[in-house]
mmCIF file of N, CA and C in Angstrom:
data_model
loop_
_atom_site.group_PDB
_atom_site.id
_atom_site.type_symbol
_atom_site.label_atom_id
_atom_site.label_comp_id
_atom_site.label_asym_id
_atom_site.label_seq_id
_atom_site.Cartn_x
_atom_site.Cartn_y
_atom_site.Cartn_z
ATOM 1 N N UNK A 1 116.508 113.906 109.286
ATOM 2 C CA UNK A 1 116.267 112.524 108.892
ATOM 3 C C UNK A 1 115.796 111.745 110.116
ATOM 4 N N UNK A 2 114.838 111.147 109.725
ATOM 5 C CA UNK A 2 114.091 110.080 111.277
ATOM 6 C C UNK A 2 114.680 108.436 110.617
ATOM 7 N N UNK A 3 115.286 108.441 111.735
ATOM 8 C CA UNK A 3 115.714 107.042 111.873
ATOM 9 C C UNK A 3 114.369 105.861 112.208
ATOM 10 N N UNK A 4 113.881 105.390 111.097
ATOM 11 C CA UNK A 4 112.921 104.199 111.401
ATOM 12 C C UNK A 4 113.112 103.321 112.870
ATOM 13 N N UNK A 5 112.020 102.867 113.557
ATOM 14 C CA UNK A 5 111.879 101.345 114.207
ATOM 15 C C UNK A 5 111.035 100.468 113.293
ATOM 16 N N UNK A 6 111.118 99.288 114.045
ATOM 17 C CA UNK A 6 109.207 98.962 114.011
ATOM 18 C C UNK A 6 108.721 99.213 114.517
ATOM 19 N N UNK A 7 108.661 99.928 115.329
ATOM 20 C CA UNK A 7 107.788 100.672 115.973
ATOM 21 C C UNK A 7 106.948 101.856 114.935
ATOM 22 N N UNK A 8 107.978 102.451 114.454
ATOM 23 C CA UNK A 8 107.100 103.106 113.301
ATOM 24 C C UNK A 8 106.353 102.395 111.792
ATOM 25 N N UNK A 9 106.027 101.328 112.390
ATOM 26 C CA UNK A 9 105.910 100.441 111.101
ATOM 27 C C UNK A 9 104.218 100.160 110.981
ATOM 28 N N UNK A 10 103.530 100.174 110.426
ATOM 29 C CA UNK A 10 103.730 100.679 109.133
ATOM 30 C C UNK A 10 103.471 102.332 109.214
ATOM 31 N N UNK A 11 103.909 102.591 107.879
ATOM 32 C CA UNK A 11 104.110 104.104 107.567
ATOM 33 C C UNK A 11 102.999 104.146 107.181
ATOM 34 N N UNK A 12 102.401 105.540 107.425
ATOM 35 C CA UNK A 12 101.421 106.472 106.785
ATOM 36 C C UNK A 12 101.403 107.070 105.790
ATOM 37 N N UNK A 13 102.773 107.821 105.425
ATOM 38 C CA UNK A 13 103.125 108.118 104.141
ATOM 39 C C UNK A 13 103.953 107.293 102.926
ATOM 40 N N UNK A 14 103.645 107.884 102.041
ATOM 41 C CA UNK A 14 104.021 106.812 100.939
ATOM 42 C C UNK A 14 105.245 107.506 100.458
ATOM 43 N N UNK A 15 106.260 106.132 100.144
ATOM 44 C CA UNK A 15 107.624 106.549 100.131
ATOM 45 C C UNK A 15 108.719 106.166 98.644
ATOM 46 N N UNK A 16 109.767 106.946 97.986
ATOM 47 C CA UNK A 16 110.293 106.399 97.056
ATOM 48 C C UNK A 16 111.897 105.887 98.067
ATOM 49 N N UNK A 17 111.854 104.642 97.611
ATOM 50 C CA UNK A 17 113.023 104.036 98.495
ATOM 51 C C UNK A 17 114.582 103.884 97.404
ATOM 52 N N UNK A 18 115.353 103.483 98.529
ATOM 53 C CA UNK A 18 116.345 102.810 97.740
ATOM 54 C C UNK A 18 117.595 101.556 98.449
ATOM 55 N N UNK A 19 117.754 100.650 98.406
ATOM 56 C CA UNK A 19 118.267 99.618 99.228
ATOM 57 C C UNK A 19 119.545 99.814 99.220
ATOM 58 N N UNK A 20 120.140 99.434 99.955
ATOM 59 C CA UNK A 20 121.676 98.830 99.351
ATOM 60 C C UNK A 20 122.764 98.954 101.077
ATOM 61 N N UNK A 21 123.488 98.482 101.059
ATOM 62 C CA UNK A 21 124.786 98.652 102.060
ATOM 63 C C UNK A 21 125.428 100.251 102.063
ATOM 64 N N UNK A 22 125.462 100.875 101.183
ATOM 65 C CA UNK A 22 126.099 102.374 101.180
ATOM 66 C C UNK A 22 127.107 102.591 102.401
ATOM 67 N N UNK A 23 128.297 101.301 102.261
ATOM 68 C CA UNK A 23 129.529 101.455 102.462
ATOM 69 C C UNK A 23 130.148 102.357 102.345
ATOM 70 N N UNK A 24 129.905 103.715 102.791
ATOM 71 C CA UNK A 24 130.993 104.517 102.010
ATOM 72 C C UNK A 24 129.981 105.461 100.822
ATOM 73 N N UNK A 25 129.942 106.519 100.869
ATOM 74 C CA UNK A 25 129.072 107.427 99.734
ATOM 75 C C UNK A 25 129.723 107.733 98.528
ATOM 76 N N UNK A 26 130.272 107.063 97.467
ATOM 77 C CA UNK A 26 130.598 107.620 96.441
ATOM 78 C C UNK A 26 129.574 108.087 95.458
ATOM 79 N N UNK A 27 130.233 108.612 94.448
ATOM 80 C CA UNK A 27 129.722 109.230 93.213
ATOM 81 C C UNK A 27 128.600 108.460 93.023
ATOM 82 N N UNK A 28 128.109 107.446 92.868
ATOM 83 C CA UNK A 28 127.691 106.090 92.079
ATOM 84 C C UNK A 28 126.218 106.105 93.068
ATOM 85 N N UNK A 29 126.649 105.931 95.140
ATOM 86 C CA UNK A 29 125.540 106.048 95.441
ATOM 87 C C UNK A 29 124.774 107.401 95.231
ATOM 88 N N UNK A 30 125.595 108.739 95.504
ATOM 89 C CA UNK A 30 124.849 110.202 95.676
ATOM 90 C C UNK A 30 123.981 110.182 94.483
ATOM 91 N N UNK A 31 124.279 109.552 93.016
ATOM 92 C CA UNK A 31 123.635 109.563 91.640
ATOM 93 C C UNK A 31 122.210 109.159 92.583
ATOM 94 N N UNK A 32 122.081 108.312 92.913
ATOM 95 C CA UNK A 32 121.242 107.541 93.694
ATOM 96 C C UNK A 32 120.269 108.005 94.487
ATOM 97 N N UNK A 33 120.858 108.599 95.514
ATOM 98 C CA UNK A 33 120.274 109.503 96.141
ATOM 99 C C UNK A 33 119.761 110.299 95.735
ATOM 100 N N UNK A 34 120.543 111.280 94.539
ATOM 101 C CA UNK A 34 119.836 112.283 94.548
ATOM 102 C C UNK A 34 118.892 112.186 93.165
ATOM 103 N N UNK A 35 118.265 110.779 92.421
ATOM 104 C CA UNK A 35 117.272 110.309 92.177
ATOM 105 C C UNK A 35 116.120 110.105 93.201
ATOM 106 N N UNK A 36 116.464 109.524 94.036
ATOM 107 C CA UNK A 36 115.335 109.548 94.952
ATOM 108 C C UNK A 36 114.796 110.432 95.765
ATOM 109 N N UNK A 37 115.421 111.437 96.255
ATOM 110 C CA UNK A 37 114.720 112.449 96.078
ATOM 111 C C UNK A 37 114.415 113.483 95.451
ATOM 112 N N UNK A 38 115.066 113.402 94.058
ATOM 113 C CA UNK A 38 114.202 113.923 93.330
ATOM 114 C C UNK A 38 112.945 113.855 93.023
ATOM 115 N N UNK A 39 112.685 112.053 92.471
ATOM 116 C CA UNK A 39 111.469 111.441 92.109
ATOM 117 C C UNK A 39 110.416 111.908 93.454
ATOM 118 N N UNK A 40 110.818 111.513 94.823
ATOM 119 C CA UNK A 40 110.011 112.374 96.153
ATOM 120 C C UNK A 40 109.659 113.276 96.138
ATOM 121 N N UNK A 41 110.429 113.995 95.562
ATOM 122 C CA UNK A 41 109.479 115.682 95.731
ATOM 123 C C UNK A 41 108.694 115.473 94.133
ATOM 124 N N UNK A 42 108.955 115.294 93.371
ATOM 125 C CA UNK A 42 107.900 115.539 91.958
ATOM 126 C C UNK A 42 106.566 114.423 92.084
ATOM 127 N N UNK A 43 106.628 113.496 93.248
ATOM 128 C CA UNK A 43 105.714 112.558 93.556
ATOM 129 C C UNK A 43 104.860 113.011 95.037
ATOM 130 N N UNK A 44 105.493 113.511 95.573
ATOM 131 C CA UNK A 44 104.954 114.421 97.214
ATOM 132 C C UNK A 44 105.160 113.053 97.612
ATOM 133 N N UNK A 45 106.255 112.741 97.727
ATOM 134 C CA UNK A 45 106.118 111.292 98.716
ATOM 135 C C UNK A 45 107.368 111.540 99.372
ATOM 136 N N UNK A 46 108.136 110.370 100.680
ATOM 137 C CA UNK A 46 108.853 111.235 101.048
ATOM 138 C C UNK A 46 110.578 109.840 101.251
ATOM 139 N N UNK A 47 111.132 110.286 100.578
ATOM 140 C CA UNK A 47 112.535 109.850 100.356
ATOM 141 C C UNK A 47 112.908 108.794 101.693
ATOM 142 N N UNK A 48 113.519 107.734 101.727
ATOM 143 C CA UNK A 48 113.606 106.336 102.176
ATOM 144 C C UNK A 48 114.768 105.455 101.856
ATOM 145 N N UNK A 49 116.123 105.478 102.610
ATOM 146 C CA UNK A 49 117.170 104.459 102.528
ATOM 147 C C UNK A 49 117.204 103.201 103.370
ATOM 148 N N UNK A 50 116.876 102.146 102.996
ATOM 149 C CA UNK A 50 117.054 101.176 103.395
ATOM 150 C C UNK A 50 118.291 100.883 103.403
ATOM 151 N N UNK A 51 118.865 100.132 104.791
ATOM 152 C CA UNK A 51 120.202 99.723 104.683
ATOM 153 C C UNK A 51 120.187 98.825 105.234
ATOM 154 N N UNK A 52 121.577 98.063 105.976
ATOM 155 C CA UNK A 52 121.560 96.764 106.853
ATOM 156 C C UNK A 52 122.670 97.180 107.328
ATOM 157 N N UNK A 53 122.694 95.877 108.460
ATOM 158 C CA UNK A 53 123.578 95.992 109.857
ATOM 159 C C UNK A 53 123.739 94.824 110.206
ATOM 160 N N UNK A 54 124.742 93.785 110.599
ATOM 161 C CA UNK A 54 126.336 94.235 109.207
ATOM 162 C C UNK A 54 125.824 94.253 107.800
ATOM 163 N N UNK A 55 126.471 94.546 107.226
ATOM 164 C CA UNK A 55 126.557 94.916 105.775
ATOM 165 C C UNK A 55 126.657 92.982 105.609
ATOM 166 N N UNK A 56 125.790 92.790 104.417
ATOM 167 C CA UNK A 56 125.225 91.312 103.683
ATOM 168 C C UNK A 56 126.342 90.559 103.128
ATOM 169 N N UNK A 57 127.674 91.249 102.961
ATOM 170 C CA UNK A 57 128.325 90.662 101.903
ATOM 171 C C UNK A 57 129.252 90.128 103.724
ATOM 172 N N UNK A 58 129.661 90.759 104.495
ATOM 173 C CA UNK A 58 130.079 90.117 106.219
ATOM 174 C C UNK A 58 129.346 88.862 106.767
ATOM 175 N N UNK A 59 128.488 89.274 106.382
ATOM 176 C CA UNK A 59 127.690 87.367 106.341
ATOM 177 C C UNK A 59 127.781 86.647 105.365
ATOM 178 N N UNK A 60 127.342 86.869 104.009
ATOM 179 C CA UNK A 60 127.247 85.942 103.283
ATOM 180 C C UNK A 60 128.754 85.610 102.890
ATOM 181 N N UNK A 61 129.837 86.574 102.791
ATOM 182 C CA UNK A 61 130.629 86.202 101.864
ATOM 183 C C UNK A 61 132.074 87.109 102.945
ATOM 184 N N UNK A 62 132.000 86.652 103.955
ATOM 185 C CA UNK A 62 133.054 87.557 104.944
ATOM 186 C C UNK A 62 134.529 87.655 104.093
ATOM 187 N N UNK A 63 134.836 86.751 103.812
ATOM 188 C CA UNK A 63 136.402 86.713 103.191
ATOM 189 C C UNK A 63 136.456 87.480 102.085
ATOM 190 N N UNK A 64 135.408 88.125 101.607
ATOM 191 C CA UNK A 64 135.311 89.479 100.516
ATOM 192 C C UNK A 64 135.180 90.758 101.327
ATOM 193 N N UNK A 65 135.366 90.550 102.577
ATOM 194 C CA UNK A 65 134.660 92.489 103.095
ATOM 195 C C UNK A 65 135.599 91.855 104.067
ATOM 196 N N UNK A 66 136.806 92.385 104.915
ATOM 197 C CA UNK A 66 137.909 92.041 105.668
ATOM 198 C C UNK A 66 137.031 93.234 106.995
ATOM 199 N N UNK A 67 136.786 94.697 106.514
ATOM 200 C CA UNK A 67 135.966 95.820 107.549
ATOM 201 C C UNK A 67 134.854 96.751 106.247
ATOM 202 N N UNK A 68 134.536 97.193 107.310
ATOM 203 C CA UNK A 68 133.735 98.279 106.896
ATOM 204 C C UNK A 68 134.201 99.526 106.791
ATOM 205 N N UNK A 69 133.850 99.772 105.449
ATOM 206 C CA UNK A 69 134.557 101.266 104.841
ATOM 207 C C UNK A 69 134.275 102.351 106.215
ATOM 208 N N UNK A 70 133.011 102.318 106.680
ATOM 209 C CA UNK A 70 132.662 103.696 107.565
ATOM 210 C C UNK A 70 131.579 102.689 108.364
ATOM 211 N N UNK A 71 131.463 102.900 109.951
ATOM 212 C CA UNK A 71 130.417 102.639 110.510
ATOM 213 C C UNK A 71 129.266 102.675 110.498
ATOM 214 N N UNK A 72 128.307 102.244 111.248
ATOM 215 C CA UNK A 72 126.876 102.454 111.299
ATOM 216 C C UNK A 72 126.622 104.172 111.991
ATOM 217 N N UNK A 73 127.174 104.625 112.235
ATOM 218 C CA UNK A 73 126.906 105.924 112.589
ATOM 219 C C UNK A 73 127.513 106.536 111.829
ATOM 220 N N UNK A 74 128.264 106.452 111.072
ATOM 221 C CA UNK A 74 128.572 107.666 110.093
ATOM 222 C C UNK A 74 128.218 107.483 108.560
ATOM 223 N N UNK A 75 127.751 106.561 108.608
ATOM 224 C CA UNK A 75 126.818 105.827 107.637
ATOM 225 C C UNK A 75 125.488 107.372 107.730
ATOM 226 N N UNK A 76 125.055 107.088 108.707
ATOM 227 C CA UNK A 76 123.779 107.984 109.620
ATOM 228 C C UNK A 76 123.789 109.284 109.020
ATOM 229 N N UNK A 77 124.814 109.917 109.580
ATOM 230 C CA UNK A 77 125.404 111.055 109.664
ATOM 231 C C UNK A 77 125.472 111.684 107.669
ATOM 232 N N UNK A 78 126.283 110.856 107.261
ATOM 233 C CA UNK A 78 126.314 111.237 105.948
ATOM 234 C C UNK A 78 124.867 111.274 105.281
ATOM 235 N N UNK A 79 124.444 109.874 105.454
ATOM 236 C CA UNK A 79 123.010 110.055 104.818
ATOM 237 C C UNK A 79 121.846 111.588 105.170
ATOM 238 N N UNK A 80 121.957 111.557 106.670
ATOM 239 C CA UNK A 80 121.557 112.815 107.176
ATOM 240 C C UNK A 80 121.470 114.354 106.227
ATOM 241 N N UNK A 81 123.010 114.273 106.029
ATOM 242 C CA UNK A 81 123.750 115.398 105.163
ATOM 243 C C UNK A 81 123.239 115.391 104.144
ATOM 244 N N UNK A 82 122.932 114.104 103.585
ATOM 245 C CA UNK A 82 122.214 113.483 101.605
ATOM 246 C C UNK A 82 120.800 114.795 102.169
ATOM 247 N N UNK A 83 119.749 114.854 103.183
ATOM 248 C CA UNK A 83 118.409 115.205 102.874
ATOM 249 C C UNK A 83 117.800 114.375 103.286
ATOM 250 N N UNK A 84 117.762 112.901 103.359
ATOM 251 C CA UNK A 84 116.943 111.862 103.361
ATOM 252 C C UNK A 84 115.880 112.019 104.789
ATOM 253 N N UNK A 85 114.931 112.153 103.716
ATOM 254 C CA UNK A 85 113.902 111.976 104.791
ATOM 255 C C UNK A 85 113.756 110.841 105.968
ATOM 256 N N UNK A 86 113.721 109.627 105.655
ATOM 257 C CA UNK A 86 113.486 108.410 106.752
ATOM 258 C C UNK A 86 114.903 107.598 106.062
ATOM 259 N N UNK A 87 115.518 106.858 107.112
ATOM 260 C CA UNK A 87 116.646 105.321 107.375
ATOM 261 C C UNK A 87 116.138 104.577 107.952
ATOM 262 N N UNK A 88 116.352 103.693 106.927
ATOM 263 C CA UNK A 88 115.726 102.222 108.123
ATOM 264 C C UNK A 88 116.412 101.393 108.196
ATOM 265 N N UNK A 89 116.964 100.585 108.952
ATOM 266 C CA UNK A 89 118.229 99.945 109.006
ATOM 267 C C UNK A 89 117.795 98.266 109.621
ATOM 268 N N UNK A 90 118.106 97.290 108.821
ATOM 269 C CA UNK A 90 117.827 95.782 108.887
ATOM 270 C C UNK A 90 118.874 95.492 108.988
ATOM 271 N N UNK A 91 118.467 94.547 110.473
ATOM 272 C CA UNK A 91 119.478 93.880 111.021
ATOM 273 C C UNK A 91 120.150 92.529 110.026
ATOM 274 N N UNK A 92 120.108 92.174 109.280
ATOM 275 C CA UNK A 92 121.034 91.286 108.323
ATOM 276 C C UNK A 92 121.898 90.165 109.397
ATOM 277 N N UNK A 93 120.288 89.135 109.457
ATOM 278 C CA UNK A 93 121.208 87.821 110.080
ATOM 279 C C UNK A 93 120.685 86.616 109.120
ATOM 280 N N UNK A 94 121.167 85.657 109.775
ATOM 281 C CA UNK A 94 120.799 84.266 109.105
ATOM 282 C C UNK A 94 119.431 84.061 108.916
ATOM 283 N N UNK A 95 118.165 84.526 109.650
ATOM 284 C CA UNK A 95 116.941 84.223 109.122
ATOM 285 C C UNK A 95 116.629 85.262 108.537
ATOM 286 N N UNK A 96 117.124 86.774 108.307
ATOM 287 C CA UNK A 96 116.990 87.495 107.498
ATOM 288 C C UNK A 96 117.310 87.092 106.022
ATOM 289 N N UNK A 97 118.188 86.626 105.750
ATOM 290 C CA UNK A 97 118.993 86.042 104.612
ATOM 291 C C UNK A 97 118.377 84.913 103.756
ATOM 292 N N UNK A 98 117.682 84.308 103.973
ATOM 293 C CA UNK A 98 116.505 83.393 103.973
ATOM 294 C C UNK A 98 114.763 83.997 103.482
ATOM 295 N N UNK A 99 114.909 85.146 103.542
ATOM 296 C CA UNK A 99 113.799 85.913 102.937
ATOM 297 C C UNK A 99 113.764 85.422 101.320
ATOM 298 N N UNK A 100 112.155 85.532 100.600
ATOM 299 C CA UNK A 100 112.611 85.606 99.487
ATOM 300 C C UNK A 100 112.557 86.769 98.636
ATOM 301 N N UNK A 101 112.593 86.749 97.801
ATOM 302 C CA UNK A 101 112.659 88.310 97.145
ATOM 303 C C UNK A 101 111.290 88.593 97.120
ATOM 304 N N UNK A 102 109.981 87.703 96.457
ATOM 305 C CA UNK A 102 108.832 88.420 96.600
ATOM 306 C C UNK A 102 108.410 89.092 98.195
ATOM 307 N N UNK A 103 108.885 88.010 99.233
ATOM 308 C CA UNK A 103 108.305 87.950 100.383
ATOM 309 C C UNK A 103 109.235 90.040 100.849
ATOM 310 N N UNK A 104 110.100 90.354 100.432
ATOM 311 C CA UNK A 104 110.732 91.306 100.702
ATOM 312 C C UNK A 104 110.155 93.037 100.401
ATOM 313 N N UNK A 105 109.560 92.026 98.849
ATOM 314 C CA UNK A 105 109.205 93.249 98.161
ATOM 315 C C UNK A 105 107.494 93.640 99.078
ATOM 316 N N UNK A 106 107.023 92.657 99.134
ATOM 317 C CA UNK A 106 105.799 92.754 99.795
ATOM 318 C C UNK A 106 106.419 93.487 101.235
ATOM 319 N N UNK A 107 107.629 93.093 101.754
ATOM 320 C CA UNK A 107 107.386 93.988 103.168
ATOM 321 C C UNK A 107 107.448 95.558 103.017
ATOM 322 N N UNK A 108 108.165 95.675 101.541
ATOM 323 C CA UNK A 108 108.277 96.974 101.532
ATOM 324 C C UNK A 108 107.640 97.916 101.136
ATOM 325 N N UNK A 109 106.572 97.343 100.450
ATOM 326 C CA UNK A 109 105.310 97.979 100.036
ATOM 327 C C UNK A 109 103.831 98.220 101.173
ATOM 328 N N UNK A 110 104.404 97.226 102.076
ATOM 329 C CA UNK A 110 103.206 97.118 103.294
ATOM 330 C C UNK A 110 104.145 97.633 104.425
ATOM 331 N N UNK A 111 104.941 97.786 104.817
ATOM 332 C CA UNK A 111 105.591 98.232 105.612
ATOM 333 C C UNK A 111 106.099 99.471 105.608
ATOM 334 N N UNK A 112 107.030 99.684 104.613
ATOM 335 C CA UNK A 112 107.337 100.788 104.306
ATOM 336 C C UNK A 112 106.774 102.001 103.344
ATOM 337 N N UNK A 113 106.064 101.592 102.775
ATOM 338 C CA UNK A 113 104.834 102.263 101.792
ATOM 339 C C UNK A 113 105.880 102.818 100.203
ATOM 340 N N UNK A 114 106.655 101.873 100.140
ATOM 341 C CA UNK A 114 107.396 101.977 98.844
ATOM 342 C C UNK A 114 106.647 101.991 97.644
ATOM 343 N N UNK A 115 106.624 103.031 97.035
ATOM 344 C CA UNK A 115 105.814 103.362 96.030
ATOM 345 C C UNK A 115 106.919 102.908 94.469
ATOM 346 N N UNK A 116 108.008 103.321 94.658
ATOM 347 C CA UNK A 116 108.471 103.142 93.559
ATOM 348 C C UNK A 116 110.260 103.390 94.460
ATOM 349 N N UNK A 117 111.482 102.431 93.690
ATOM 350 C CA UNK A 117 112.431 101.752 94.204
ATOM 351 C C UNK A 117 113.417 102.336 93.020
ATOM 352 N N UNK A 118 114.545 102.904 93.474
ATOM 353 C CA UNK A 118 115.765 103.406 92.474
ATOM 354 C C UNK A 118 116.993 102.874 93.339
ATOM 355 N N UNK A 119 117.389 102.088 92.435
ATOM 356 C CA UNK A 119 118.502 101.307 92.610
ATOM 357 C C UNK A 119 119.347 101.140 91.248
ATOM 358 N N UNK A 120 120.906 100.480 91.412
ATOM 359 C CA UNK A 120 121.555 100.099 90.574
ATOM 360 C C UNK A 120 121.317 99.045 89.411
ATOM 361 N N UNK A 121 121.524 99.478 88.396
ATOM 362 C CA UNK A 121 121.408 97.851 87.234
ATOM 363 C C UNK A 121 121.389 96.488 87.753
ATOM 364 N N UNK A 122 122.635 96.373 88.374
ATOM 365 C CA UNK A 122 122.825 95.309 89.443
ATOM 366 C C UNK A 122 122.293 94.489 90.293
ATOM 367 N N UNK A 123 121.386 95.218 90.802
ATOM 368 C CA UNK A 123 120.715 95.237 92.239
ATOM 369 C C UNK A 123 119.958 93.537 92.324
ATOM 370 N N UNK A 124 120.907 93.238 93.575
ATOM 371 C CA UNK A 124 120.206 91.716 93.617
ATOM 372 C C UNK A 124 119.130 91.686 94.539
ATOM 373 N N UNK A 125 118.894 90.650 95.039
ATOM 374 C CA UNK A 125 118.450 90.758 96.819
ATOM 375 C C UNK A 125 117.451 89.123 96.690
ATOM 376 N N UNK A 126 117.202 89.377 98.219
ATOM 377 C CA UNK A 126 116.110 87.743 98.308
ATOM 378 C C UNK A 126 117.386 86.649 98.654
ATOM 379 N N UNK A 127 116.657 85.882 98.728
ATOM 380 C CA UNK A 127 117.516 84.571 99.414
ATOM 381 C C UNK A 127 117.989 84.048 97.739
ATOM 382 N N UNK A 128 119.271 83.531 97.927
ATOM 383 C CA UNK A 128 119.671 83.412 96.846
ATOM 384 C C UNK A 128 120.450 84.281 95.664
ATOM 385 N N UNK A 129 119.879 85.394 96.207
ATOM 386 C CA UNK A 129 119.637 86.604 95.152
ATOM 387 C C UNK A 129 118.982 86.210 93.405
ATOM 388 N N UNK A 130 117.930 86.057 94.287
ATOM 389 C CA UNK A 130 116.754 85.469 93.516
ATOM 390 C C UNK A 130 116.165 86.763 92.664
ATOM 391 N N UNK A 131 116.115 87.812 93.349
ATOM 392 C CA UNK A 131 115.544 88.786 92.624
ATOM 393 C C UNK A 131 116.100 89.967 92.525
ATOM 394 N N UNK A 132 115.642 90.786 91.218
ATOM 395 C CA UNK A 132 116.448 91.643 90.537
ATOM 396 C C UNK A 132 115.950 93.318 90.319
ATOM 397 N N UNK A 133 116.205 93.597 89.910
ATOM 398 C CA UNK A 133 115.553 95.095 89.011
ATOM 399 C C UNK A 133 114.648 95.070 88.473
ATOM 400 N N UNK A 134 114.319 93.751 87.578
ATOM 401 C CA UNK A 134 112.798 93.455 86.636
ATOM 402 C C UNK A 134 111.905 93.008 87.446
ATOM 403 N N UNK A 135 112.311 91.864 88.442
ATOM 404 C CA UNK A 135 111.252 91.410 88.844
ATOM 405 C C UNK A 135 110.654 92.811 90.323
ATOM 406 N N UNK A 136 111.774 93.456 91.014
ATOM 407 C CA UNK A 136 110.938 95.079 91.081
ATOM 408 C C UNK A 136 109.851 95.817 90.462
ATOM 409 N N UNK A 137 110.478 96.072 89.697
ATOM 410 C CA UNK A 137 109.609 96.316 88.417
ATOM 411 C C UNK A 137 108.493 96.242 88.088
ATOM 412 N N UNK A 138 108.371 94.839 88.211
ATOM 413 C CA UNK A 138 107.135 94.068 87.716
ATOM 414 C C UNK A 138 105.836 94.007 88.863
ATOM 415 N N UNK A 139 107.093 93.948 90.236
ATOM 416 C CA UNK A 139 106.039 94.087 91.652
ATOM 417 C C UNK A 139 105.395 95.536 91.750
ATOM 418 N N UNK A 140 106.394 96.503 91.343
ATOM 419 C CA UNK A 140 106.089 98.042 91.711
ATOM 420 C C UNK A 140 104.438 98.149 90.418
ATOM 421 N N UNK A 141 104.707 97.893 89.725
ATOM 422 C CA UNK A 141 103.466 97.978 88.489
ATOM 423 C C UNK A 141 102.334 97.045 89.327
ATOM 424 N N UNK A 142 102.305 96.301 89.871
ATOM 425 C CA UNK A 142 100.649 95.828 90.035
ATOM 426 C C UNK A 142 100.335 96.385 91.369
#
């Protein structure tokens, strides 16, 4: 697994991603994972976890997350173990947080060469948590 910079930015190859904090690997994320690279290999594209550093809910909402289930390095390490081709890890501060969801989705399609995004029902993101699964969706189609 190659640990992203920006320095490697933008990518050359085109990638199926998936976002989230992955606190901790349960059942719920590996489902996850091992969607995305599935969809990677039946697409020849090449598998992509986006994460953050601290984890979003330590900023936005600290008095809900007291620590972190597992560090930023064993965070690494496990994902490693998943297969995952590339990690890219966003630093998650106050002008990060302030992004909006289109402005996000666009980095990840020009930046990261996100072809197509597997995530939870759930899945918020953007300032506000403005944006969702549909409006994904709707970006990944045009």
């Amino acid at each position: 697994m190659k640990i992203l910079t920006e320095k490697d930015l933008p990518l050359k190859e085109e990638t199926v991603c998936t976002i989230g904090s992955f606190d901790g690997l349960h059942i719920g994320h590996k489902k996850i994972l091992d969607k995305v690279k599935e969809k990677a290999k039946k697409t020849k594209r090449k598998s992509l976890v986006i994460t953050f550093d601290p984890n979003p809910k330590k900023f936005l909402s600290p008095e809900k997350v007291p620590c972190n289930i597992i560090d930023i390095e064993t965070k690494n390490e496990l994902l490693k173990k998943e297969g995952i081709d590339y990690l890219f890890i966003i630093k998650f501060d106050e002008d990060f947080s302030k992004i909006s969801a289109k402005s996000f989705l666009r980095f990840l399609v020009e930046n990261l060469k996100c072809k197509h995004i597997v995530v939870g029902y759930d899945w918020q993101f953007g300032y506000k948590k403005e944006g969702n699964v549909y409006l994904a969706e709707k970006f990944e189609k045009e």
